[in-house]
């Protein structure tokens, strides 16, 4: 337990903006002159099953907040598949883990006025070692901010259930990435209902194109893909993928119905590649199998400013990897945090949320 003012930010799904929100809140207080700490107790963004972390969030936090805290204190537990297996087999001692976590808490909160803690993407992660976000909030004596999206009224069940599980530590709910089509229903019906149930709602943040999906450059980097169109714009965002496994005419019909997508198809499927380049919603091609596409396809892609990526892996394996990249969200950077800070300033009473005077 720490005497520092502590806020733990948790969520109900991956890719909902939890990291950007946590860092934006932290930098907002830091810029106002507060000594702010950051930690991410359970690291889940991994390079391998054995637990080599690829989590850049603590490194970004160190840069933005001028921190000197050791990275292993900022992310004391690497929650890898191997770690989970060992925990299930009884080879991870919950008491030792709590001691490691407590040491990280002390290091991250030392000398701070405010500690921002980035939780998991759901409330179940950590159950096997009794270190869910709710357990960690108890250790930290922290308030909890629940970040969630909203699509349909049925989402209210999960939000209400999570809020009740968090209990008295719940500081409130923050909706993020809400589309224009659902914002009125959320504001007019769901928010009053939740507040009537005693659940504070801190705000509704709109869906922002610059924060959605991943850039083609990020996708290529995560996949280790070669970029065959050197001058094409790789800063464009993709939010979904479409598989080109059908005939050219059928593919074109499907591609015309999608938007902000990358097409995953074999490098030898030139008819599908050509069809994809005819659809305005296709922002990139990802060719599998290591095949070199015809020069006509490369030329057409360059003319339309559509990047063409190439990987050696087969289509099935590539689809799984693309799905993982899109699911976990874009690489975080200072621009991402700055944009989220603007959204928070416009839509949230940050002073009340952080319990500080800005």
Tab-separated table of C-alpha atoms in Angstrom:
chain	number	residue	atom	x	y	z
A	1	UNK	CA	0.000	0.000	0.000
A	2	UNK	CA	1.198	3.517	-0.771
A	3	UNK	CA	0.190	6.968	0.473
A	4	UNK	CA	0.466	8.281	-3.087
A	5	UNK	CA	-2.725	9.316	-4.868
A	6	UNK	CA	-3.120	6.257	-7.110
A	7	UNK	CA	-5.392	5.612	-10.084
A	8	UNK	CA	-5.513	2.212	-11.782
A	9	UNK	CA	-6.856	2.242	-15.355
A	10	UNK	CA	-8.444	-1.019	-16.447
A	11	UNK	CA	-10.667	-2.020	-19.356
A	12	UNK	CA	-13.020	-4.630	-20.753
A	13	UNK	CA	-11.289	-5.273	-24.084
A	14	UNK	CA	-8.005	-4.927	-25.929
A	15	UNK	CA	-7.378	-2.040	-28.254
A	16	UNK	CA	-9.787	0.328	-26.493
A	17	UNK	CA	-7.178	3.037	-25.811
A	18	UNK	CA	-6.272	2.185	-22.234
A	19	UNK	CA	-2.562	2.864	-22.694
A	20	UNK	CA	-3.069	6.187	-24.462
A	21	UNK	CA	-5.554	7.290	-21.791
A	22	UNK	CA	-3.239	6.288	-18.925
A	23	UNK	CA	-0.242	8.080	-20.398
A	24	UNK	CA	-2.287	11.123	-21.429
A	25	UNK	CA	-3.594	11.529	-17.874
A	26	UNK	CA	-0.092	11.072	-16.490
A	27	UNK	CA	1.482	13.647	-18.818
A	28	UNK	CA	-1.346	16.105	-18.149
A	29	UNK	CA	-0.528	16.045	-14.431
A	30	UNK	CA	3.216	16.022	-15.084
A	31	UNK	CA	2.956	19.114	-17.284
A	32	UNK	CA	1.032	20.817	-14.470
A	33	UNK	CA	4.022	20.375	-12.168
A	34	UNK	CA	3.166	17.180	-10.282
A	35	UNK	CA	5.652	14.369	-9.683
A	36	UNK	CA	3.957	11.492	-11.502
A	37	UNK	CA	4.839	7.815	-11.498
A	38	UNK	CA	3.729	5.057	-13.864
A	39	UNK	CA	3.690	1.294	-13.692
A	40	UNK	CA	2.217	-1.638	-15.583
A	41	UNK	CA	2.124	-4.546	-13.117
A	42	UNK	CA	1.446	-7.284	-15.683
A	43	UNK	CA	3.139	-7.091	-19.077
A	44	UNK	CA	1.206	-8.940	-21.781
A	45	UNK	CA	2.627	-7.469	-25.015
A	46	UNK	CA	5.178	-10.201	-25.732
A	47	UNK	CA	7.734	-11.127	-28.350
A	48	UNK	CA	7.671	-14.818	-27.483
A	49	UNK	CA	5.821	-17.392	-25.418
A	50	UNK	CA	8.677	-17.626	-22.927
A	51	UNK	CA	8.203	-14.033	-21.938
A	52	UNK	CA	10.535	-11.743	-23.823
A	53	UNK	CA	8.611	-8.524	-23.544
A	54	UNK	CA	8.050	-6.167	-26.448
A	55	UNK	CA	6.194	-3.756	-24.219
A	56	UNK	CA	7.248	-0.254	-25.174
A	57	UNK	CA	4.700	1.447	-22.911
A	58	UNK	CA	6.962	1.712	-19.830
A	59	UNK	CA	9.781	3.067	-22.010
A	60	UNK	CA	7.465	5.700	-23.455
A	61	UNK	CA	6.276	6.582	-19.947
A	62	UNK	CA	9.884	7.055	-18.804
A	63	UNK	CA	10.467	9.466	-21.685
A	64	UNK	CA	7.258	11.466	-21.307
A	65	UNK	CA	7.393	11.717	-17.514
A	66	UNK	CA	11.181	12.124	-17.107
A	67	UNK	CA	11.349	8.988	-14.977
A	68	UNK	CA	14.474	7.164	-13.845
A	69	UNK	CA	12.633	4.135	-12.461
A	70	UNK	CA	14.018	0.773	-13.610
A	71	UNK	CA	11.911	-0.948	-16.239
A	72	UNK	CA	11.711	-4.179	-14.235
A	73	UNK	CA	10.074	-2.194	-11.404
A	74	UNK	CA	7.648	-0.541	-13.818
A	75	UNK	CA	6.645	-3.934	-15.243
A	76	UNK	CA	7.459	-6.490	-12.530
A	77	UNK	CA	5.509	-9.450	-13.954
A	78	UNK	CA	5.740	-10.618	-17.574
A	79	UNK	CA	2.448	-12.434	-18.028
A	80	UNK	CA	3.520	-14.797	-20.813
A	81	UNK	CA	1.997	-18.149	-21.869
A	82	UNK	CA	4.976	-19.870	-20.244
A	83	UNK	CA	4.387	-17.933	-17.021
A	84	UNK	CA	0.742	-19.032	-17.073
A	85	UNK	CA	1.705	-22.680	-17.587
A	86	UNK	CA	4.187	-22.532	-14.736
A	87	UNK	CA	1.617	-20.873	-12.480
A	88	UNK	CA	-0.954	-23.574	-13.241
A	89	UNK	CA	1.661	-26.222	-12.399
A	90	UNK	CA	2.280	-24.533	-9.068
A	91	UNK	CA	5.744	-23.230	-9.961
A	92	UNK	CA	4.937	-19.557	-9.453
A	93	UNK	CA	4.488	-18.618	-5.807
A	94	UNK	CA	1.749	-15.962	-5.399
A	95	UNK	CA	3.487	-14.683	-2.251
A	96	UNK	CA	6.761	-14.182	-4.141
A	97	UNK	CA	4.896	-12.453	-6.948
A	98	UNK	CA	3.189	-10.132	-4.502
A	99	UNK	CA	6.563	-9.322	-2.960
A	100	UNK	CA	7.961	-8.550	-6.426
A	101	UNK	CA	4.930	-6.426	-7.182
A	102	UNK	CA	5.191	-4.603	-3.847
A	103	UNK	CA	8.840	-3.764	-4.555
A	104	UNK	CA	7.797	-2.365	-7.940
A	105	UNK	CA	5.034	-0.323	-6.332
A	106	UNK	CA	7.445	1.191	-3.822
A	107	UNK	CA	9.975	2.048	-6.517
A	108	UNK	CA	7.389	3.577	-8.859
A	109	UNK	CA	5.585	5.587	-6.182
A	110	UNK	CA	8.687	6.857	-4.364
A	111	UNK	CA	8.648	10.646	-4.285
A	112	UNK	CA	5.502	10.969	-6.398
A	113	UNK	CA	2.310	12.923	-5.902
A	114	UNK	CA	0.340	10.738	-8.298
A	115	UNK	CA	0.804	7.163	-9.527
A	116	UNK	CA	-0.889	6.038	-12.749
A	117	UNK	CA	-1.184	2.264	-13.041
A	118	UNK	CA	-2.025	0.629	-16.346
A	119	UNK	CA	-4.069	-2.494	-15.774
A	120	UNK	CA	-5.019	-5.409	-17.989
A	121	UNK	CA	-7.469	-5.619	-20.862
A	122	UNK	CA	-9.998	-7.459	-18.693
A	123	UNK	CA	-10.720	-8.143	-15.063
A	124	UNK	CA	-9.902	-11.866	-15.276
A	125	UNK	CA	-6.208	-11.662	-16.185
A	126	UNK	CA	-4.101	-12.620	-13.185
A	127	UNK	CA	-6.745	-14.778	-11.505
A	128	UNK	CA	-4.512	-17.862	-11.373
A	129	UNK	CA	-2.028	-16.042	-9.130
A	130	UNK	CA	-4.558	-13.860	-7.292
A	131	UNK	CA	-3.337	-10.720	-9.034
A	132	UNK	CA	-6.275	-9.442	-11.024
A	133	UNK	CA	-6.628	-5.699	-11.442
A	134	UNK	CA	-9.069	-5.724	-8.536
A	135	UNK	CA	-6.477	-7.526	-6.365
A	136	UNK	CA	-3.796	-5.039	-7.415
A	137	UNK	CA	-6.084	-2.098	-6.661
A	138	UNK	CA	-6.419	-3.460	-3.120
A	139	UNK	CA	-2.618	-3.712	-2.792
A	140	UNK	CA	-2.223	-0.156	-4.043
A	141	UNK	CA	-5.221	1.263	-2.196
A	142	UNK	CA	-6.080	2.652	-5.631
A	143	UNK	CA	-9.116	4.154	-7.230
A	144	UNK	CA	-10.141	2.392	-10.453
A	145	UNK	CA	-11.093	3.917	-13.803
A	146	UNK	CA	-12.938	1.502	-16.099
A	147	UNK	CA	-12.388	2.243	-19.811
A	148	UNK	CA	-14.825	0.680	-22.250
A	149	UNK	CA	-16.225	1.035	-25.728
A	150	UNK	CA	-19.892	1.003	-26.696
A	151	UNK	CA	-21.696	-0.613	-29.627
A	152	UNK	CA	-25.162	-1.719	-28.495
A	153	UNK	CA	-27.327	-1.469	-25.358
A	154	UNK	CA	-26.446	-5.084	-24.525
A	155	UNK	CA	-22.923	-3.879	-23.660
A	156	UNK	CA	-24.462	-2.374	-20.519
A	157	UNK	CA	-24.675	-5.839	-18.924
A	158	UNK	CA	-20.909	-6.313	-19.021
A	159	UNK	CA	-20.205	-2.767	-17.866
A	160	UNK	CA	-22.588	-3.077	-14.937
A	161	UNK	CA	-21.181	-6.479	-13.963
A	162	UNK	CA	-17.606	-5.156	-14.046
A	163	UNK	CA	-18.527	-2.073	-12.033
A	164	UNK	CA	-20.156	-4.202	-9.351
A	165	UNK	CA	-17.107	-6.504	-9.223
A	166	UNK	CA	-14.783	-3.526	-8.684
A	167	UNK	CA	-17.069	-2.225	-5.964
A	168	UNK	CA	-16.311	0.825	-3.859
A	169	UNK	CA	-12.922	1.364	-5.499
A	170	UNK	CA	-14.587	2.254	-8.789
A	171	UNK	CA	-13.973	5.931	-9.488
A	172	UNK	CA	-16.056	5.808	-12.646
A	173	UNK	CA	-16.450	4.679	-16.244
A	174	UNK	CA	-14.930	6.356	-19.293
A	175	UNK	CA	-16.311	5.514	-22.746
A	176	UNK	CA	-13.808	5.696	-25.583
A	177	UNK	CA	-13.952	5.305	-29.350
A	178	UNK	CA	-17.688	5.956	-29.538
A	179	UNK	CA	-19.086	6.434	-33.047
A	180	UNK	CA	-21.451	9.205	-34.090
A	181	UNK	CA	-24.127	6.577	-34.722
A	182	UNK	CA	-24.218	5.423	-31.087
A	183	UNK	CA	-23.312	8.518	-29.075
A	184	UNK	CA	-26.886	9.811	-28.634
A	185	UNK	CA	-28.194	6.448	-27.446
A	186	UNK	CA	-25.270	6.160	-25.037
A	187	UNK	CA	-25.663	9.689	-23.673
A	188	UNK	CA	-29.469	9.703	-23.484
A	189	UNK	CA	-30.153	6.181	-22.215
A	190	UNK	CA	-27.143	4.215	-20.994
A	191	UNK	CA	-25.282	6.921	-19.062
A	192	UNK	CA	-28.376	7.987	-17.047
A	193	UNK	CA	-29.079	4.322	-16.329
A	194	UNK	CA	-25.548	3.694	-15.033
A	195	UNK	CA	-25.575	6.854	-12.943
A	196	UNK	CA	-28.926	5.779	-11.546
A	197	UNK	CA	-27.185	2.577	-10.444
A	198	UNK	CA	-24.604	4.649	-8.586
A	199	UNK	CA	-21.886	4.310	-11.267
A	200	UNK	CA	-20.234	7.629	-12.184
A	201	UNK	CA	-19.494	8.265	-15.859
A	202	UNK	CA	-16.526	10.556	-16.491
A	203	UNK	CA	-17.181	11.146	-20.150
A	204	UNK	CA	-17.692	9.919	-23.707
A	205	UNK	CA	-14.719	10.229	-26.048
A	206	UNK	CA	-15.437	10.061	-29.787
A	207	UNK	CA	-13.886	7.654	-32.213
A	208	UNK	CA	-10.809	9.309	-33.672
A	209	UNK	CA	-9.432	8.085	-36.977
A	210	UNK	CA	-5.855	8.907	-35.986
A	211	UNK	CA	-6.128	6.579	-32.971
A	212	UNK	CA	-7.904	3.686	-34.706
A	213	UNK	CA	-6.188	0.620	-36.098
A	214	UNK	CA	-2.492	0.533	-36.973
A	215	UNK	CA	-0.451	2.249	-39.626
A	216	UNK	CA	0.766	0.161	-42.534
A	217	UNK	CA	4.302	0.942	-41.367
A	218	UNK	CA	3.499	-0.500	-37.910
A	219	UNK	CA	1.928	-3.568	-39.507
A	220	UNK	CA	4.992	-4.144	-41.684
A	221	UNK	CA	7.311	-3.732	-38.711
A	222	UNK	CA	5.359	-6.150	-36.539
A	223	UNK	CA	5.228	-8.764	-39.304
A	224	UNK	CA	8.790	-8.291	-40.512
A	225	UNK	CA	7.354	-7.629	-43.985
A	226	UNK	CA	9.197	-6.237	-46.967
A	227	UNK	CA	7.674	-3.123	-48.527
A	228	UNK	CA	7.692	-3.573	-52.304
A	229	UNK	CA	6.410	-0.069	-53.126
A	230	UNK	CA	9.059	2.203	-51.672
A	231	UNK	CA	7.306	5.531	-52.205
A	232	UNK	CA	3.764	4.509	-51.222
A	233	UNK	CA	2.228	6.067	-48.116
A	234	UNK	CA	2.739	3.711	-45.165
A	235	UNK	CA	1.354	6.201	-42.618
A	236	UNK	CA	-2.211	5.334	-43.630
A	237	UNK	CA	-4.235	3.440	-40.997
A	238	UNK	CA	-5.848	0.036	-41.431
A	239	UNK	CA	-8.475	-1.189	-38.998
A	240	UNK	CA	-9.393	-4.588	-40.443
A	241	UNK	CA	-8.277	-7.187	-42.959
A	242	UNK	CA	-9.951	-8.970	-45.839
A	243	UNK	CA	-8.774	-12.313	-47.178
A	244	UNK	CA	-8.441	-12.608	-50.945
A	245	UNK	CA	-9.166	-16.289	-51.471
A	246	UNK	CA	-11.862	-16.045	-54.130
A	247	UNK	CA	-11.989	-15.251	-57.833
A	248	UNK	CA	-11.129	-11.769	-59.057
A	249	UNK	CA	-14.733	-10.716	-59.781
A	250	UNK	CA	-16.034	-12.018	-56.431
A	251	UNK	CA	-13.117	-10.380	-54.669
A	252	UNK	CA	-13.830	-6.988	-56.183
A	253	UNK	CA	-17.464	-7.134	-55.035
A	254	UNK	CA	-16.356	-7.890	-51.472
A	255	UNK	CA	-13.531	-5.354	-51.428
A	256	UNK	CA	-15.869	-2.575	-52.512
A	257	UNK	CA	-17.932	-3.171	-49.363
A	258	UNK	CA	-15.058	-2.760	-46.944
A	259	UNK	CA	-13.054	0.234	-45.772
A	260	UNK	CA	-9.709	0.965	-44.156
A	261	UNK	CA	-8.605	-2.607	-44.792
A	262	UNK	CA	-5.496	-4.531	-45.755
A	263	UNK	CA	-6.028	-7.417	-48.170
A	264	UNK	CA	-4.173	-10.612	-47.286
A	265	UNK	CA	-3.676	-12.880	-50.291
A	266	UNK	CA	-1.112	-15.117	-51.937
A	267	UNK	CA	1.675	-13.395	-53.785
A	268	UNK	CA	0.769	-15.489	-56.834
A	269	UNK	CA	-2.879	-14.314	-56.915
A	270	UNK	CA	-2.470	-11.422	-59.344
A	271	UNK	CA	-6.173	-11.286	-60.227
A	272	UNK	CA	-7.098	-10.761	-56.575
A	273	UNK	CA	-4.355	-8.169	-56.156
A	274	UNK	CA	-5.623	-6.241	-59.178
A	275	UNK	CA	-9.204	-6.370	-57.862
A	276	UNK	CA	-8.080	-5.049	-54.478
A	277	UNK	CA	-6.403	-2.079	-56.116
A	278	UNK	CA	-9.722	-1.140	-57.746
A	279	UNK	CA	-11.474	-0.718	-54.368
A	280	UNK	CA	-11.091	2.615	-52.591
A	281	UNK	CA	-11.459	1.075	-49.128
A	282	UNK	CA	-8.368	-1.118	-49.528
A	283	UNK	CA	-5.386	0.746	-48.113
A	284	UNK	CA	-2.667	-1.914	-48.508
A	285	UNK	CA	-1.898	-5.349	-49.941
A	286	UNK	CA	-0.163	-8.017	-47.881
A	287	UNK	CA	1.162	-10.813	-50.072
A	288	UNK	CA	2.040	-14.180	-48.582
A	289	UNK	CA	4.264	-17.078	-49.552
A	290	UNK	CA	7.252	-14.969	-50.574
A	291	UNK	CA	6.064	-14.733	-54.194
A	292	UNK	CA	7.039	-11.690	-56.242
A	293	UNK	CA	3.901	-10.119	-57.791
A	294	UNK	CA	3.843	-9.082	-61.465
A	295	UNK	CA	5.444	-5.729	-62.252
A	296	UNK	CA	2.042	-4.525	-63.518
A	297	UNK	CA	0.586	-4.953	-60.017
A	298	UNK	CA	3.478	-3.065	-58.434
A	299	UNK	CA	3.095	-0.306	-61.010
A	300	UNK	CA	-0.654	-0.008	-60.453
A	301	UNK	CA	-0.159	0.039	-56.664
A	302	UNK	CA	2.482	2.762	-56.941
A	303	UNK	CA	0.206	4.819	-59.164
A	304	UNK	CA	-2.624	4.565	-56.627
A	305	UNK	CA	-0.251	5.120	-53.676
A	306	UNK	CA	-1.222	1.763	-52.127
A	307	UNK	CA	1.622	0.015	-50.232
A	308	UNK	CA	2.357	-3.606	-51.104
A	309	UNK	CA	3.888	-5.732	-48.348
A	310	UNK	CA	5.386	-9.188	-48.719
A	311	UNK	CA	5.995	-11.937	-46.144
A	312	UNK	CA	7.423	-15.431	-46.441
A	313	UNK	CA	4.769	-17.089	-44.264
A	314	UNK	CA	1.683	-18.824	-45.654
A	315	UNK	CA	-1.714	-17.137	-45.762
A	316	UNK	CA	-3.183	-18.905	-42.713
A	317	UNK	CA	-0.215	-18.061	-40.504
A	318	UNK	CA	-0.146	-14.491	-41.783
A	319	UNK	CA	-3.849	-13.993	-41.063
A	320	UNK	CA	-3.312	-15.078	-37.455
A	321	UNK	CA	-0.437	-12.618	-37.074
A	322	UNK	CA	-2.347	-9.733	-38.679
A	323	UNK	CA	-5.327	-10.429	-36.448
A	324	UNK	CA	-3.081	-10.250	-33.388
A	325	UNK	CA	-1.503	-6.948	-34.475
A	326	UNK	CA	-4.885	-5.352	-35.170
A	327	UNK	CA	-6.346	-6.719	-31.949
A	328	UNK	CA	-3.624	-5.333	-29.705
A	329	UNK	CA	-3.668	-1.937	-31.393
A	330	UNK	CA	-1.216	0.558	-32.740
A	331	UNK	CA	2.229	1.418	-31.555
A	332	UNK	CA	2.011	4.143	-28.947
A	333	UNK	CA	4.066	7.293	-29.373
A	334	UNK	CA	4.107	10.881	-28.203
A	335	UNK	CA	1.721	11.974	-30.972
A	336	UNK	CA	-0.808	9.328	-29.890
A	337	UNK	CA	-0.641	10.536	-26.291
A	338	UNK	CA	-0.912	14.190	-27.339
A	339	UNK	CA	-4.037	13.475	-29.377
A	340	UNK	CA	-5.633	11.534	-26.525
A	341	UNK	CA	-4.797	14.373	-24.150
A	342	UNK	CA	-6.713	16.755	-26.419
A	343	UNK	CA	-9.730	14.434	-26.416
A	344	UNK	CA	-9.609	14.149	-22.633
A	345	UNK	CA	-9.313	17.922	-22.198
A	346	UNK	CA	-12.384	18.377	-24.387
A	347	UNK	CA	-14.535	15.641	-22.874
A	348	UNK	CA	-13.503	14.912	-19.282
A	349	UNK	CA	-13.106	16.831	-16.020
A	350	UNK	CA	-9.506	15.696	-15.543
A	351	UNK	CA	-9.064	17.498	-12.223
A	352	UNK	CA	-11.923	15.531	-10.699
A	353	UNK	CA	-10.726	12.290	-12.233
A	354	UNK	CA	-7.158	12.667	-10.985
A	355	UNK	CA	-8.123	14.412	-7.729
A	356	UNK	CA	-5.566	17.161	-8.389
A	357	UNK	CA	-5.648	20.870	-9.187
A	358	UNK	CA	-4.336	21.414	-12.706
